[in-house]
Amino acid sequence: MHPISRRQFMLAGVAATAFLKALAQDNPRIYPDRWVYVSTGLQSDEELERVQGIAQTAASHGLNGMLLSSGFDQLDLKPPEYLARLTGLKKTCDSLKVEIIPLGFSVGYGSGVMAHNRNLAAGVPVRGALFVAAEHEAHFVPDSPAKLLNGGFEERQEDLPTGFSVHGANVSIDTAVFHSGKASVRFSDFTRVRGGAYLAQEIRTTPYRCYRLRCWVKTEGVSPETRFHFWAIAPDGRNLAYVELPLKGTSDWSKVNWAFNSWDADHVDFRVGIADGKATNVWVDDVELEEVGLTNILRRPGTPVVVRNEKTGEAYEEGRDYAPIADPQLNFRWDHDGPAIQLPAGSRIRPGDRLRVDYFHSLMIYRNQVPIDMSEPEVYEIWKRQIPLIEKYLGPKRYFLSMDEVRIGGFCKACKDRHLSMAEILADCVKRQAEMIRAVNPGAEVFVWSDMFDPNHNARKQYYLIDGSFEDTWKYLPKNLTIACWYYNKRDLSLPFFSKLGYHTLAGAYYDADNLDNPKGWLESLDRTPGAVGIMYTTWENKYKLLPAFGDLVSKR
């Protein structure tokens, strides 16, 4: 038998694809799960009425489920008035035959768990931060070589600031508008370009240290989607400072604070600028970079603190040689300094001693995302307490695990002591979540977002601030789950990937684009996918204008 040629193989593939597309068009399905996503704090009766209205619209246009994100990781902390509104919503949805599917058990977005204990945030390590002892306390002393040159933009060559390389168009020195001194940098007439417009400078860093970034920003004629950025690009290309702050349309000078951990980098490519959107003018001035110590320090079993004498290497004892260390302003922001180390009577630490301190701190991703630690036992105790309450107030048939975009992890002692890969730790977390649910509700069907288990999406080697790899997470994932895929451009890779592994699939159609192209594309792909069970109207911006059209599209095929 002659081997098939590459051309014959390609032609056969094209023919097969055309056949499957025709088959899908000739056999459109009405899927049993037709949902709408709703995020609400149910903080008022008016908000309850709004959500009830969404349920009524969904039901009248053929939808039968509401994926409800409403703080179910902290249901035990909710006040009576919230619980009364939740009960009212359940009653309304029951009368409309719209099933409520609770969304919870989030690691990537950890605010629910951290409402119980903020120290459960995922941590990144600082090693050897310098503190110098005085009579009663030891104070942080920066000793990193990190120094930003000309951050006030007072020195310039022609129309550009010295010490920086300039990327993008229409970047210049402005001597008429400034926060301090006699100059600022202005980004003018900006329209979205790949890579944005920014200033860059290489900065020496000490590995495993924490650095605070500050500057002042003023705006004029800025579109809502325009974003302000700090970048700290490590030698391996990874960004260590994930911030995309929205800018006000027109505003006076305002201060921006952020931070990054240098990880193993001894230098970074520091950048400051804007991306996306449009802007008439954005001014930046007084850019600063400084090492900080103990700000947002985490205190839990998996994030130990070690204080050593720099000269002798002697490790000191907390509670004897120094008072317990904590940041009373722990808020995952960088608008404050860390605490001094208090030295009680009888301490072996003497005035003038130089101390080296190892600890873990939290970081925020983008505007407000703070992940939690998957290896800390207290996290699972908190989740376990929520399940009987969810059963009491909702009695759901299905649960949805909010296990998406896990962007920090693997550094702390709790993770290292398990001697597992990050892929195994992630999948084990999902397994334990499902087991906890089914221990209370044995017949519960469990859904989970796809991205962290999809090699076409986030299940990859280098991912944000993960010390390890998420490659092959799908190999460790329990089989009795339904996978909700949401990456539109990868749908024809993701849906068949999970289908071939034996999973049922559901599509999260994204609706903030104000058109029906997205769900139509999803439906075509679902129709070609064995085991596909449904599609969901998914909006992160509370846009429900197209909900009636979506309902008609998926329920009257």
Short mmCIF file of N, CA and C in Angstrom, two decimals, residues 67-194:
data_model
loop_
_atom_site.label_atom_id
_atom_site.label_comp_id
_atom_site.label_asym_id
_atom_site.label_seq_id
_atom_site.Cartn_x
_atom_site.Cartn_y
_atom_site.Cartn_z
N LEU A 67 -26.27 30.59 36.33
CA LEU A 67 -25.02 30.39 37.06
C LEU A 67 -24.83 31.62 37.93
N LEU A 68 -24.94 31.45 39.22
CA LEU A 68 -25.00 32.57 40.16
C LEU A 68 -23.71 32.71 40.94
N SER A 69 -23.03 33.84 40.75
CA SER A 69 -21.86 34.19 41.55
C SER A 69 -22.32 35.22 42.58
N SER A 70 -22.35 34.80 43.85
CA SER A 70 -22.90 35.69 44.87
C SER A 70 -22.22 35.47 46.23
N GLY A 71 -20.90 35.33 46.18
CA GLY A 71 -20.16 35.22 47.44
C GLY A 71 -20.36 33.93 48.18
N PHE A 72 -20.47 32.82 47.47
CA PHE A 72 -20.75 31.55 48.13
C PHE A 72 -19.55 30.99 48.88
N ASP A 73 -18.36 31.58 48.73
CA ASP A 73 -17.22 31.17 49.54
C ASP A 73 -17.23 31.83 50.91
N GLN A 74 -18.18 32.71 51.15
CA GLN A 74 -18.31 33.35 52.45
C GLN A 74 -19.77 33.43 52.88
N LEU A 75 -20.52 32.40 52.54
CA LEU A 75 -21.94 32.39 52.88
C LEU A 75 -22.15 32.40 54.39
N ASP A 76 -21.21 31.83 55.15
CA ASP A 76 -21.33 31.81 56.61
C ASP A 76 -21.12 33.19 57.24
N LEU A 77 -20.67 34.16 56.46
CA LEU A 77 -20.46 35.52 56.96
C LEU A 77 -21.56 36.49 56.53
N LYS A 78 -22.51 36.01 55.75
CA LYS A 78 -23.53 36.89 55.19
C LYS A 78 -24.55 37.32 56.26
N PRO A 79 -25.05 38.55 56.19
CA PRO A 79 -26.05 39.02 57.15
C PRO A 79 -27.43 38.46 56.83
N PRO A 80 -28.36 38.52 57.78
CA PRO A 80 -29.71 37.97 57.57
C PRO A 80 -30.42 38.56 56.36
N GLU A 81 -30.24 39.86 56.10
CA GLU A 81 -30.95 40.47 54.97
C GLU A 81 -30.47 39.90 53.63
N TYR A 82 -29.18 39.57 53.53
CA TYR A 82 -28.71 38.90 52.31
C TYR A 82 -29.37 37.55 52.16
N LEU A 83 -29.39 36.77 53.22
CA LEU A 83 -29.97 35.43 53.16
C LEU A 83 -31.46 35.49 52.81
N ALA A 84 -32.16 36.52 53.29
CA ALA A 84 -33.57 36.68 52.93
C ALA A 84 -33.71 36.96 51.44
N ARG A 85 -32.81 37.79 50.89
CA ARG A 85 -32.88 38.08 49.44
C ARG A 85 -32.52 36.84 48.62
N LEU A 86 -31.54 36.09 49.08
CA LEU A 86 -31.19 34.86 48.37
C LEU A 86 -32.38 33.90 48.36
N THR A 87 -33.08 33.78 49.47
CA THR A 87 -34.27 32.94 49.55
C THR A 87 -35.35 33.44 48.59
N GLY A 88 -35.50 34.77 48.51
CA GLY A 88 -36.46 35.33 47.58
C GLY A 88 -36.12 35.06 46.13
N LEU A 89 -34.82 35.14 45.80
CA LEU A 89 -34.39 34.85 44.44
C LEU A 89 -34.63 33.39 44.10
N LYS A 90 -34.34 32.51 45.05
CA LYS A 90 -34.59 31.08 44.83
C LYS A 90 -36.07 30.82 44.55
N LYS A 91 -36.94 31.47 45.30
CA LYS A 91 -38.39 31.29 45.10
C LYS A 91 -38.80 31.76 43.72
N THR A 92 -38.28 32.92 43.29
CA THR A 92 -38.60 33.43 41.96
C THR A 92 -38.11 32.48 40.87
N CYS A 93 -36.88 32.02 40.99
CA CYS A 93 -36.32 31.13 39.96
C CYS A 93 -37.05 29.79 39.92
N ASP A 94 -37.46 29.28 41.07
CA ASP A 94 -38.23 28.04 41.09
C ASP A 94 -39.55 28.21 40.34
N SER A 95 -40.20 29.35 40.55
CA SER A 95 -41.49 29.58 39.88
C SER A 95 -41.33 29.71 38.37
N LEU A 96 -40.14 30.17 37.94
CA LEU A 96 -39.86 30.33 36.51
C LEU A 96 -39.24 29.09 35.89
N LYS A 97 -38.97 28.08 36.72
CA LYS A 97 -38.26 26.88 36.28
C LYS A 97 -36.87 27.21 35.74
N VAL A 98 -36.22 28.14 36.43
CA VAL A 98 -34.83 28.49 36.14
C VAL A 98 -33.98 27.97 37.30
N GLU A 99 -33.17 26.99 37.03
CA GLU A 99 -32.34 26.36 38.05
C GLU A 99 -31.19 27.28 38.43
N ILE A 100 -30.93 27.44 39.72
CA ILE A 100 -29.77 28.20 40.18
C ILE A 100 -28.60 27.24 40.39
N ILE A 101 -27.48 27.55 39.73
CA ILE A 101 -26.25 26.77 39.88
C ILE A 101 -25.25 27.67 40.61
N PRO A 102 -24.90 27.36 41.86
CA PRO A 102 -23.98 28.23 42.61
C PRO A 102 -22.55 28.12 42.09
N LEU A 103 -21.91 29.28 41.95
CA LEU A 103 -20.52 29.36 41.52
C LEU A 103 -19.66 29.72 42.73
N GLY A 104 -18.65 28.92 43.01
CA GLY A 104 -17.80 29.20 44.16
C GLY A 104 -16.54 28.38 44.16
N PHE A 105 -15.87 28.31 45.32
CA PHE A 105 -14.65 27.52 45.50
C PHE A 105 -13.53 28.05 44.62
N SER A 106 -13.33 29.37 44.69
CA SER A 106 -12.37 30.03 43.82
C SER A 106 -10.99 30.11 44.46
N VAL A 107 -9.97 29.81 43.69
CA VAL A 107 -8.58 29.99 44.09
C VAL A 107 -8.01 31.24 43.43
N GLY A 108 -8.25 31.41 42.14
CA GLY A 108 -7.68 32.54 41.41
C GLY A 108 -8.16 33.88 41.91
N TYR A 109 -9.42 33.96 42.29
CA TYR A 109 -10.00 35.18 42.84
C TYR A 109 -10.43 34.87 44.27
N GLY A 110 -9.55 35.17 45.22
CA GLY A 110 -9.68 34.61 46.55
C GLY A 110 -10.37 35.46 47.59
N SER A 111 -11.12 36.49 47.19
CA SER A 111 -11.69 37.41 48.17
C SER A 111 -12.65 36.72 49.13
N GLY A 112 -13.40 35.72 48.66
CA GLY A 112 -14.35 35.04 49.53
C GLY A 112 -13.67 34.32 50.67
N VAL A 113 -12.63 33.56 50.37
CA VAL A 113 -11.89 32.86 51.42
C VAL A 113 -11.15 33.85 52.30
N MET A 114 -10.59 34.90 51.69
CA MET A 114 -9.82 35.87 52.48
C MET A 114 -10.70 36.76 53.34
N ALA A 115 -12.01 36.74 53.11
CA ALA A 115 -12.91 37.42 54.04
C ALA A 115 -12.84 36.77 55.41
N HIS A 116 -12.44 35.50 55.45
CA HIS A 116 -12.25 34.81 56.73
C HIS A 116 -10.85 35.04 57.28
N ASN A 117 -9.87 35.07 56.41
CA ASN A 117 -8.48 35.20 56.85
C ASN A 117 -7.65 35.69 55.68
N ARG A 118 -7.24 36.94 55.72
CA ARG A 118 -6.47 37.51 54.61
C ARG A 118 -5.11 36.84 54.43
N ASN A 119 -4.61 36.22 55.47
CA ASN A 119 -3.30 35.58 55.38
C ASN A 119 -3.31 34.32 54.53
N LEU A 120 -4.47 33.91 54.05
CA LEU A 120 -4.55 32.74 53.17
C LEU A 120 -4.22 33.07 51.72
N ALA A 121 -3.87 34.31 51.45
CA ALA A 121 -3.44 34.69 50.10
C ALA A 121 -2.19 33.90 49.71
N ALA A 122 -2.09 33.59 48.42
CA ALA A 122 -0.87 32.95 47.91
C ALA A 122 0.29 33.91 48.07
N GLY A 123 1.45 33.39 48.46
CA GLY A 123 2.58 34.25 48.75
C GLY A 123 3.76 34.04 47.83
N VAL A 124 4.58 35.07 47.73
CA VAL A 124 5.86 35.00 47.02
C VAL A 124 6.95 35.36 48.02
N PRO A 125 8.14 34.79 47.87
CA PRO A 125 9.14 34.89 48.93
C PRO A 125 10.07 36.10 48.82
N VAL A 126 10.43 36.64 49.96
CA VAL A 126 11.54 37.59 50.09
C VAL A 126 12.62 36.88 50.89
N ARG A 127 13.85 36.99 50.44
CA ARG A 127 14.97 36.33 51.10
C ARG A 127 16.05 37.35 51.43
N GLY A 128 16.40 37.42 52.71
CA GLY A 128 17.53 38.24 53.11
C GLY A 128 17.31 39.73 53.15
N ALA A 129 16.08 40.18 53.37
CA ALA A 129 15.85 41.61 53.52
C ALA A 129 16.59 42.11 54.74
N LEU A 130 17.22 43.28 54.62
CA LEU A 130 18.07 43.79 55.68
C LEU A 130 17.29 44.65 56.68
N PHE A 131 17.41 44.33 57.95
CA PHE A 131 16.90 45.15 59.05
C PHE A 131 18.07 45.43 60.00
N VAL A 132 18.13 46.64 60.51
CA VAL A 132 19.19 47.02 61.43
C VAL A 132 18.55 47.36 62.78
N ALA A 133 19.07 46.76 63.84
CA ALA A 133 18.47 46.89 65.17
C ALA A 133 18.88 48.19 65.84
N ALA A 134 17.90 48.81 66.48
CA ALA A 134 18.14 49.92 67.39
C ALA A 134 17.86 49.43 68.80
N GLU A 135 17.52 50.34 69.73
CA GLU A 135 17.35 49.96 71.12
C GLU A 135 16.15 49.05 71.33
N HIS A 136 15.01 49.40 70.72
CA HIS A 136 13.79 48.66 70.98
C HIS A 136 13.15 48.07 69.72
N GLU A 137 13.67 48.38 68.56
CA GLU A 137 13.10 47.84 67.33
C GLU A 137 14.15 47.85 66.23
N ALA A 138 13.90 47.00 65.22
CA ALA A 138 14.78 46.92 64.06
C ALA A 138 14.03 47.47 62.85
N HIS A 139 14.72 48.28 62.07
CA HIS A 139 14.09 48.95 60.94
C HIS A 139 14.64 48.43 59.61
N PHE A 140 13.77 48.41 58.63
CA PHE A 140 14.18 47.98 57.29
C PHE A 140 15.14 48.99 56.69
N VAL A 141 16.19 48.46 56.03
CA VAL A 141 17.17 49.29 55.34
C VAL A 141 17.36 48.71 53.95
N PRO A 142 16.95 49.41 52.90
CA PRO A 142 17.12 48.85 51.56
C PRO A 142 18.61 48.72 51.22
N ASP A 143 18.98 47.55 50.69
CA ASP A 143 20.37 47.37 50.27
C ASP A 143 20.47 46.79 48.88
N SER A 144 19.37 46.88 48.13
CA SER A 144 19.38 46.43 46.74
C SER A 144 20.04 47.48 45.86
N PRO A 145 20.68 47.07 44.78
CA PRO A 145 21.27 48.05 43.86
C PRO A 145 20.23 48.75 42.99
N ALA A 146 18.97 48.38 43.13
CA ALA A 146 17.92 48.92 42.27
C ALA A 146 17.85 50.44 42.39
N LYS A 147 17.96 51.11 41.26
CA LYS A 147 17.88 52.57 41.24
C LYS A 147 17.35 53.01 39.89
N LEU A 148 16.31 53.80 39.91
CA LEU A 148 15.74 54.34 38.68
C LEU A 148 16.34 55.72 38.43
N LEU A 149 16.90 55.91 37.27
CA LEU A 149 17.55 57.17 36.93
C LEU A 149 16.57 58.13 36.27
N ASN A 150 16.61 59.39 36.70
CA ASN A 150 15.85 60.47 36.05
C ASN A 150 14.35 60.24 36.06
N GLY A 151 13.83 59.68 37.19
CA GLY A 151 12.40 59.43 37.27
C GLY A 151 11.54 60.67 37.30
N GLY A 152 12.15 61.83 37.57
CA GLY A 152 11.42 63.10 37.52
C GLY A 152 11.48 63.76 36.16
N PHE A 153 12.24 63.18 35.23
CA PHE A 153 12.35 63.65 33.84
C PHE A 153 12.91 65.07 33.73
N GLU A 154 13.74 65.44 34.70
CA GLU A 154 14.32 66.78 34.65
C GLU A 154 15.49 66.85 33.67
N GLU A 155 16.13 65.71 33.45
CA GLU A 155 17.23 65.68 32.49
C GLU A 155 16.70 65.17 31.16
N ARG A 156 17.08 65.87 30.10
CA ARG A 156 16.55 65.48 28.79
C ARG A 156 17.56 65.78 27.70
N GLN A 157 17.39 65.05 26.63
CA GLN A 157 18.19 65.27 25.43
C GLN A 157 17.22 65.56 24.30
N GLU A 158 17.28 66.76 23.80
CA GLU A 158 16.28 67.25 22.85
C GLU A 158 14.91 67.16 23.51
N ASP A 159 14.00 66.36 22.97
CA ASP A 159 12.63 66.33 23.51
C ASP A 159 12.32 65.04 24.25
N LEU A 160 13.37 64.29 24.65
CA LEU A 160 13.15 62.99 25.29
C LEU A 160 13.93 62.91 26.59
N PRO A 161 13.43 62.13 27.58
CA PRO A 161 14.11 62.03 28.87
C PRO A 161 15.36 61.16 28.77
N THR A 162 16.45 61.62 29.34
CA THR A 162 17.66 60.82 29.35
C THR A 162 17.50 59.63 30.30
N GLY A 163 18.22 58.57 29.99
CA GLY A 163 18.15 57.38 30.83
C GLY A 163 17.09 56.39 30.42
N PHE A 164 16.17 56.80 29.55
CA PHE A 164 15.08 55.93 29.11
C PHE A 164 15.15 55.72 27.60
N SER A 165 14.75 54.53 27.18
CA SER A 165 14.44 54.33 25.76
C SER A 165 12.95 54.55 25.58
N VAL A 166 12.56 55.05 24.43
CA VAL A 166 11.17 55.41 24.17
C VAL A 166 10.59 54.48 23.12
N HIS A 167 9.41 53.94 23.40
CA HIS A 167 8.76 53.00 22.49
C HIS A 167 7.35 53.52 22.19
N GLY A 168 6.99 53.54 20.92
CA GLY A 168 5.71 54.07 20.53
C GLY A 168 5.84 55.52 20.08
N ALA A 169 4.76 56.01 19.50
CA ALA A 169 4.78 57.35 18.92
C ALA A 169 4.25 58.40 19.90
N ASN A 170 4.60 59.66 19.62
CA ASN A 170 4.05 60.82 20.33
C ASN A 170 4.35 60.79 21.82
N VAL A 171 5.60 60.48 22.16
CA VAL A 171 6.07 60.53 23.54
C VAL A 171 7.09 61.65 23.62
N SER A 172 6.90 62.57 24.56
CA SER A 172 7.76 63.74 24.60
C SER A 172 7.82 64.35 25.99
N ILE A 173 8.81 65.21 26.21
CA ILE A 173 8.91 66.00 27.43
C ILE A 173 7.94 67.18 27.34
N ASP A 174 7.27 67.45 28.46
CA ASP A 174 6.36 68.60 28.54
C ASP A 174 6.85 69.50 29.68
N THR A 175 7.25 70.71 29.36
CA THR A 175 7.74 71.64 30.37
C THR A 175 6.67 72.63 30.82
N ALA A 176 5.46 72.47 30.31
CA ALA A 176 4.36 73.34 30.72
C ALA A 176 3.45 72.68 31.74
N VAL A 177 3.38 71.34 31.74
CA VAL A 177 2.54 70.57 32.66
C VAL A 177 3.44 69.58 33.39
N PHE A 178 3.43 69.62 34.74
CA PHE A 178 4.27 68.72 35.51
C PHE A 178 3.71 68.64 36.93
N HIS A 179 4.06 67.54 37.61
CA HIS A 179 3.64 67.38 39.00
C HIS A 179 4.61 68.08 39.95
N SER A 180 5.89 67.92 39.69
CA SER A 180 6.91 68.61 40.47
C SER A 180 8.08 68.91 39.54
N GLY A 181 9.04 69.71 40.04
CA GLY A 181 10.15 70.06 39.19
C GLY A 181 9.73 70.97 38.06
N LYS A 182 10.28 70.69 36.87
CA LYS A 182 10.00 71.56 35.73
C LYS A 182 9.60 70.79 34.47
N ALA A 183 9.33 69.45 34.62
CA ALA A 183 9.01 68.68 33.41
C ALA A 183 8.27 67.41 33.77
N SER A 184 7.52 66.90 32.81
CA SER A 184 6.89 65.58 32.88
C SER A 184 7.05 64.93 31.52
N VAL A 185 6.60 63.68 31.40
CA VAL A 185 6.53 63.03 30.09
C VAL A 185 5.07 62.97 29.67
N ARG A 186 4.82 63.28 28.41
CA ARG A 186 3.44 63.28 27.90
C ARG A 186 3.31 62.25 26.78
N PHE A 187 2.27 61.41 26.90
CA PHE A 187 1.86 60.52 25.83
C PHE A 187 0.66 61.20 25.17
N SER A 188 0.79 61.60 23.92
CA SER A 188 -0.26 62.40 23.28
C SER A 188 -0.79 61.72 22.03
N ASP A 189 -2.06 62.05 21.71
CA ASP A 189 -2.71 61.54 20.49
C ASP A 189 -2.51 60.04 20.35
N PHE A 190 -2.76 59.32 21.45
CA PHE A 190 -2.53 57.88 21.46
C PHE A 190 -3.73 57.15 20.89
N THR A 191 -3.49 56.23 19.98
CA THR A 191 -4.49 55.26 19.53
C THR A 191 -3.87 53.90 19.70
N ARG A 192 -4.73 52.91 19.89
CA ARG A 192 -4.24 51.58 20.23
C ARG A 192 -3.25 51.07 19.19
N VAL A 193 -2.05 50.73 19.68
CA VAL A 193 -1.02 50.11 18.85
C VAL A 193 -0.47 48.91 19.61
N ARG A 194 0.02 47.96 18.86
CA ARG A 194 0.57 46.76 19.50
C ARG A 194 1.75 47.14 20.38
#
